[in-house]
Coordinates of C-alpha atoms in Angstrom, one line a residue:
M880 CA -13.6 9.0 16.9
F881 CA -12.8 12.6 14.7
K882 CA -10.1 14.4 14.7
T883 CA -10.3 17.8 16.4
I884 CA -9.1 20.8 14.3
A885 CA -7.8 23.3 17.2
D886 CA -8.2 27.1 17.0
P887 CA -10.0 27.8 14.2
A888 CA -11.1 30.7 12.6
D889 CA -14.3 32.3 13.8
C890 CA -15.5 32.8 10.0
E891 CA -14.5 29.3 9.4
M892 CA -17.1 28.0 12.5
R893 CA -19.7 30.4 11.1
S894 CA -18.9 29.0 7.4
V895 CA -19.8 25.6 9.5
I896 CA -22.8 27.1 11.1
R897 CA -24.5 28.8 7.7
F898 CA -23.9 25.1 6.0
L899 CA -25.3 22.9 8.7
N900 CA -28.1 25.8 8.9
A901 CA -28.9 25.4 5.3
K902 CA -29.4 21.8 5.9
K903 CA -31.7 22.2 9.1
V904 CA -30.2 21.0 11.2
K905 CA -31.3 22.7 15.0
P906 CA -28.5 25.1 16.6
A907 CA -28.1 23.1 19.6
E908 CA -26.9 20.0 17.2
I909 CA -25.1 23.0 15.4
H910 CA -23.6 23.5 18.6
R911 CA -22.8 19.6 19.8
Q912 CA -21.3 18.9 16.5
L913 CA -18.6 22.2 16.3
V914 CA -17.5 21.2 20.1
E915 CA -17.2 17.3 18.8
I916 CA -14.5 18.9 15.9
Y917 CA -13.3 22.3 17.2
G918 CA -12.9 21.1 20.9
E919 CA -14.9 23.6 24.1
N920 CA -13.7 26.9 22.7
V921 CA -16.1 27.4 20.2
M922 CA -18.7 30.0 20.2
T923 CA -21.7 29.7 22.6
D924 CA -24.8 27.7 21.5
G925 CA -26.2 31.2 22.1
M926 CA -23.7 32.9 19.2
I927 CA -24.9 30.1 17.3
R928 CA -28.1 30.7 17.5
K929 CA -27.9 34.5 16.8
W930 CA -25.8 33.4 13.6
V931 CA -28.7 31.4 12.7
R932 CA -31.1 33.9 12.8
Q933 CA -29.1 36.5 10.5
F934 CA -28.5 33.5 7.9
N935 CA -32.1 32.7 8.2
D936 CA -33.1 36.7 7.7
G937 CA -31.0 36.5 5.1
R938 CA -27.3 37.6 5.6
T939 CA -25.2 35.7 3.0
N940 CA -21.4 36.7 4.5
I941 CA -19.4 35.1 7.3
H942 CA -17.4 38.3 8.9
D943 CA -18.1 39.8 11.4
G944 CA -19.4 43.6 11.1
V945 CA -16.0 44.9 11.7
G946 CA -14.6 42.3 9.2
D947 CA -17.0 44.0 6.7
L948 CA -16.0 47.5 7.4
L949 CA -12.2 46.1 7.2
L950 CA -12.4 44.2 3.8
S951 CA -14.4 47.4 2.1
M952 CA -11.5 49.3 2.9
M953 CA -9.2 46.8 1.8
R954 CA -10.9 46.4 -1.3
D955 CA -10.5 50.6 -1.9
F956 CA -7.0 50.6 -0.8
R957 CA -6.1 47.6 -3.2
G958 CA -3.4 48.9 -5.5
R959 CA -3.1 52.3 -4.1
R960 CA 0.4 53.4 -3.3
L961 CA 1.5 54.4 -0.2
D962 CA 4.6 56.5 0.2
S963 CA 4.5 56.8 3.8
D964 CA 3.1 56.3 6.5
D965 CA 1.5 59.8 7.3
D966 CA 0.0 59.1 3.4
A967 CA -1.5 55.9 5.1
E968 CA -3.2 58.3 8.4
S969 CA -4.6 60.6 5.8
G970 CA -6.0 57.7 3.2
V971 CA -7.5 56.2 6.2
Q972 CA -8.9 59.1 8.2
Q973 CA -10.5 60.3 4.3
W974 CA -11.8 57.1 3.8
P975 CA -15.3 57.4 5.5
S976 CA -16.3 60.7 3.9
S977 CA -15.5 58.9 0.4
L978 CA -18.4 56.1 0.8
A979 CA -21.6 56.2 -0.6
A980 CA -24.4 57.4 1.3
S981 CA -26.1 54.5 0.4
F982 CA -23.4 52.4 2.7
F983 CA -24.0 54.4 5.6
E984 CA -27.8 53.7 4.6
E985 CA -28.0 50.1 4.9
G986 CA -26.2 49.9 8.2
I987 CA -29.0 52.5 9.2
D988 CA -31.6 50.3 8.1
K989 CA -30.4 47.1 9.8
L990 CA -31.0 48.8 12.7
V991 CA -34.4 49.7 11.8
S992 CA -35.0 46.3 11.2
R993 CA -33.7 45.2 14.3
Y994 CA -35.6 47.7 16.4
D995 CA -38.8 46.8 14.8
K996 CA -38.2 43.0 15.5
C997 CA -37.1 44.0 19.0
L998 CA -40.4 46.2 19.9
N999 CA -42.6 43.2 17.6
N1000 CA -40.9 40.5 19.9
G1001 CA -42.4 41.7 23.6
S1002 CA -39.1 44.1 23.7
N1003 CA -37.8 41.0 23.9
Y1004 CA -34.6 40.9 20.6
V1005 CA -33.9 37.3 21.3
E1006 CA -36.6 34.6 20.2
K1007 CA -37.4 31.7 21.7

């Protein structure tokens, strides 16, 4: 019997999914192994399939979209001195306008490819 790990971080589970997927382990088996180690409170089989598809499509980042945006903002604010809450609030509000157009273009390009994929699958984005 294996030792179980309680309350894993989402990125930890996604890292395991990425690793096992690289070893050509099927999503159902990945789910079974996650349940075996992390218990019943792991992501659903459907979510595991979603992440497997994304990794197969070339994704390498194990953080979700909100995390990506937050990490980008944290990198941009690193080393900046904020003397007050007002400075922080102002900086956060102005931050999106300081991003390069390519940041937004990449996000839109991802939507276009996903939309195209949906249409090419008979309006069914979920692959079977």
